[in-house]
Amino acid sequence: MPLGRLMQGKPHADTPGVTIATPRAYELFGALCFAGRRGRVFARLAELSGAVPGDRVLDVGCGTGYLTRHMAARIGPKGAVTGVDPSPPVLDYARGRNRRPGSAPCDYREGVAEALDLPDASFDTVVTSLMLHHLPEELRPMALREMYRVLRPGGRLLVAEFRPPKSRIGRHLVHSGAGDAMAHHRVDLLDALVTDAGFELTGRGDLRPWLSYVQAQRTR
Ligand SMILES: C[S@@+](CC[C@H](N)C(=O)[O-])C[C@H]1O[C@@H](n2cnc3c(N)ncnc32)[C@H](O)[C@@H]1O
């Protein structure tokens, strides 16, 4: 059985998405997978989001709040970050982390990407990292449309996802460690997913070791 499956929660009443139930194991897994670069990579994601001091930021599928806290540091004490995830154990873990001096407050809420319980146009920046591959493919467009809805016109979106290795052996290793959804994740479909939801694509790239990202804007 892939190691990743040991971290999964039981089926959730509100979503067919695969939830994480063991925050400490997830943090350890994350630290190992990024081989000492996790902090740098996520600080860079926060930078790439384009968020500025004072922004209202939403992190969809925030998990243990790793990116959420980097976003909070970036936007400073006058901003505010909301993290949404369906899994109570990861949210409890995130709530238990200390607020870094000079950071924005983080508010963690139970919820699902495909039906966000948040008002229209209420955020300046929306970010999501490593969440989409936890959703069945048919729900991903709905999740992107929800991100569009809650973003104000002119607001920015950053989507970061796992980029599977190109080699068969590499994908085999990912499959054994984390499962099929990661080993065969189609990051090449991100652009279309984002533009089909109404966003204008503003950038894309890769971050070593494993991430691809797209940057986009809600123009209207
Ligand atoms: C691999 S973790 C990523 C967590 C965090 N964003 C990070 O980068 O470390 C995927 C997260 O997506 C969450 N998830 C699963 N189904 C979801 C849904 N329908 N809506 C929002 N999040 C979901 C899981 O509970 C889990 O915390």
Short mmCIF file of N, CA, C and O and ligand atoms in Angstrom, two decimals, residues 14-21 26-27 38 42 59-67 84-87 90 111-114 128-135 139 182, ligand 1:
data_model
loop_
_atom_site.label_atom_id
_atom_site.label_comp_id
_atom_site.label_asym_id
_atom_site.label_seq_id
_atom_site.Cartn_x
_atom_site.Cartn_y
_atom_site.Cartn_z
N ASP A 14 -19.05 15.64 2.85
CA ASP A 14 -19.30 16.79 1.97
C ASP A 14 -18.50 16.78 0.68
O ASP A 14 -18.66 17.67 -0.15
N THR A 15 -17.57 15.82 0.54
CA THR A 15 -16.75 15.83 -0.67
C THR A 15 -16.19 14.44 -0.96
O THR A 15 -15.84 13.71 -0.01
N PRO A 16 -16.07 14.11 -2.25
CA PRO A 16 -15.37 12.87 -2.59
C PRO A 16 -13.85 13.09 -2.61
O PRO A 16 -13.08 12.17 -2.89
N GLY A 17 -13.40 14.33 -2.32
CA GLY A 17 -11.97 14.62 -2.28
C GLY A 17 -11.27 13.77 -1.22
O GLY A 17 -11.88 13.39 -0.22
N VAL A 18 -9.99 13.50 -1.47
CA VAL A 18 -9.21 12.68 -0.53
C VAL A 18 -8.64 13.60 0.54
O VAL A 18 -7.85 14.50 0.24
N THR A 19 -9.05 13.39 1.78
CA THR A 19 -8.61 14.28 2.86
C THR A 19 -7.40 13.67 3.59
O THR A 19 -7.12 12.48 3.47
N ILE A 20 -6.72 14.52 4.34
CA ILE A 20 -5.56 14.09 5.15
C ILE A 20 -6.01 14.07 6.61
O ILE A 20 -6.58 15.05 7.10
N ALA A 21 -5.73 12.96 7.28
CA ALA A 21 -6.21 12.82 8.66
C ALA A 21 -5.08 12.85 9.69
O ALA A 21 -5.34 12.90 10.89
N TYR A 26 1.86 13.98 7.85
CA TYR A 26 1.90 14.76 6.61
C TYR A 26 3.07 15.75 6.62
O TYR A 26 3.78 15.92 5.62
N GLU A 27 3.28 16.39 7.76
CA GLU A 27 4.38 17.36 7.87
C GLU A 27 5.74 16.67 7.68
O GLU A 27 6.62 17.18 7.01
N ARG A 38 11.61 22.80 1.55
CA ARG A 38 10.18 23.13 1.63
C ARG A 38 9.95 24.61 1.96
O ARG A 38 9.12 25.28 1.34
N PHE A 42 8.03 27.22 -0.57
CA PHE A 42 6.73 27.82 -0.23
C PHE A 42 6.84 29.34 -0.05
O PHE A 42 5.89 30.08 -0.33
N ASP A 59 -6.57 30.51 1.11
CA ASP A 59 -5.78 29.32 0.77
C ASP A 59 -6.75 28.13 0.75
O ASP A 59 -7.27 27.72 1.79
N VAL A 60 -6.99 27.58 -0.44
CA VAL A 60 -7.99 26.53 -0.62
C VAL A 60 -7.32 25.15 -0.51
O VAL A 60 -6.38 24.86 -1.25
N GLY A 61 -7.82 24.32 0.42
CA GLY A 61 -7.17 23.03 0.68
C GLY A 61 -5.88 23.28 1.45
O GLY A 61 -4.82 22.76 1.12
N CYS A 62 -6.02 24.08 2.50
CA CYS A 62 -4.84 24.60 3.22
C CYS A 62 -4.10 23.52 4.01
O CYS A 62 -2.94 23.71 4.38
N GLY A 63 -4.75 22.38 4.30
CA GLY A 63 -4.09 21.33 5.07
C GLY A 63 -3.57 21.85 6.39
O GLY A 63 -4.28 22.53 7.14
N THR A 64 -2.30 21.57 6.67
CA THR A 64 -1.69 21.96 7.95
C THR A 64 -1.33 23.45 8.01
O THR A 64 -0.77 23.91 9.00
N GLY A 65 -1.61 24.18 6.93
CA GLY A 65 -1.43 25.63 6.95
C GLY A 65 -0.01 26.08 6.60
O GLY A 65 0.37 27.21 6.88
N TYR A 66 0.73 25.23 5.93
CA TYR A 66 2.13 25.58 5.64
C TYR A 66 2.21 26.80 4.70
O TYR A 66 2.89 27.78 5.00
N LEU A 67 1.46 26.74 3.58
CA LEU A 67 1.46 27.89 2.68
C LEU A 67 0.69 29.07 3.31
O LEU A 67 1.07 30.22 3.15
N VAL A 84 -9.06 27.10 4.07
CA VAL A 84 -10.24 26.22 4.03
C VAL A 84 -9.78 24.80 3.71
O VAL A 84 -8.97 24.59 2.81
N ASP A 85 -10.31 23.85 4.46
CA ASP A 85 -10.01 22.42 4.22
C ASP A 85 -11.15 21.61 4.84
O ASP A 85 -11.71 22.02 5.87
N PRO A 86 -11.48 20.45 4.25
CA PRO A 86 -12.56 19.65 4.86
C PRO A 86 -12.14 18.83 6.07
O PRO A 86 -13.00 18.28 6.75
N SER A 87 -10.83 18.75 6.35
CA SER A 87 -10.37 17.81 7.37
C SER A 87 -10.14 18.48 8.74
O SER A 87 -9.19 19.25 8.91
N VAL A 90 -6.37 18.37 10.35
CA VAL A 90 -5.33 19.28 9.83
C VAL A 90 -5.63 20.72 10.23
O VAL A 90 -4.70 21.50 10.51
N GLY A 111 -14.37 23.40 5.09
CA GLY A 111 -15.11 23.66 3.87
C GLY A 111 -14.52 22.91 2.71
O GLY A 111 -13.47 22.26 2.84
N VAL A 112 -15.18 22.99 1.56
CA VAL A 112 -14.72 22.26 0.38
C VAL A 112 -14.54 23.20 -0.80
O VAL A 112 -15.31 24.15 -0.98
N ALA A 113 -13.52 22.92 -1.60
CA ALA A 113 -13.16 23.79 -2.71
C ALA A 113 -14.29 23.91 -3.73
O ALA A 113 -14.49 24.97 -4.32
N GLU A 114 -15.05 22.83 -3.93
CA GLU A 114 -16.06 22.82 -4.99
C GLU A 114 -17.33 23.57 -4.61
O GLU A 114 -18.22 23.78 -5.46
N THR A 128 -3.70 28.00 -3.95
CA THR A 128 -4.01 26.60 -3.64
C THR A 128 -2.80 25.76 -4.02
O THR A 128 -2.25 25.92 -5.10
N SER A 129 -2.35 24.94 -3.08
CA SER A 129 -1.16 24.13 -3.35
C SER A 129 -1.45 22.66 -3.06
O SER A 129 -1.96 22.32 -2.00
N LEU A 130 -1.13 21.84 -4.03
CA LEU A 130 -1.19 20.38 -3.88
C LEU A 130 -2.57 19.88 -3.49
O LEU A 130 -2.70 18.81 -2.89
N MET A 131 -3.61 20.65 -3.84
CA MET A 131 -4.98 20.26 -3.48
C MET A 131 -5.70 19.62 -4.65
O MET A 131 -6.44 18.64 -4.46
N LEU A 132 -5.50 20.16 -5.87
CA LEU A 132 -6.35 19.72 -6.98
C LEU A 132 -6.25 18.22 -7.24
O LEU A 132 -7.24 17.58 -7.58
N HIS A 133 -5.05 17.64 -7.06
CA HIS A 133 -4.94 16.19 -7.34
C HIS A 133 -5.66 15.36 -6.27
O HIS A 133 -5.79 14.15 -6.44
N HIS A 134 -6.14 16.00 -5.20
CA HIS A 134 -6.96 15.30 -4.20
C HIS A 134 -8.43 15.28 -4.59
O HIS A 134 -9.24 14.64 -3.92
N LEU A 135 -8.78 16.03 -5.63
CA LEU A 135 -10.18 16.07 -6.08
C LEU A 135 -10.37 15.17 -7.29
O LEU A 135 -9.49 15.11 -8.16
N LEU A 139 -14.52 17.32 -10.59
CA LEU A 139 -14.82 18.43 -9.66
C LEU A 139 -13.83 19.59 -9.78
O LEU A 139 -14.07 20.67 -9.24
N MET A 182 -0.93 11.08 -7.63
CA MET A 182 0.26 11.92 -7.75
C MET A 182 1.14 11.43 -8.91
O MET A 182 1.68 12.24 -9.67
C1 LIG B 1 -1.59 17.30 -0.20
S1 LIG B 1 -2.59 18.22 0.90
C2 LIG B 1 -2.00 19.88 0.59
C3 LIG B 1 -2.12 20.73 1.82
C4 LIG B 1 -1.46 22.10 1.70
N1 LIG B 1 -2.12 22.93 0.71
C5 LIG B 1 0.00 21.97 1.40
O1 LIG B 1 0.45 22.45 0.35
O2 LIG B 1 0.72 21.39 2.24
C6 LIG B 1 -4.18 18.23 0.11
C7 LIG B 1 -5.26 18.83 0.98
O3 LIG B 1 -6.47 18.92 0.22
C8 LIG B 1 -7.52 18.69 1.13
N2 LIG B 1 -8.76 18.39 0.40
C9 LIG B 1 -9.28 17.19 0.04
N3 LIG B 1 -10.47 17.35 -0.54
C10 LIG B 1 -10.71 18.70 -0.57
C11 LIG B 1 -11.79 19.50 -1.03
N4 LIG B 1 -12.88 18.96 -1.61
N5 LIG B 1 -11.71 20.83 -0.88
C12 LIG B 1 -10.62 21.41 -0.29
N6 LIG B 1 -9.57 20.69 0.17
C13 LIG B 1 -9.62 19.35 0.03
C14 LIG B 1 -7.00 17.58 2.02
O4 LIG B 1 -7.71 17.45 3.24
C15 LIG B 1 -5.57 18.02 2.21
O5 LIG B 1 -5.40 18.80 3.37
#
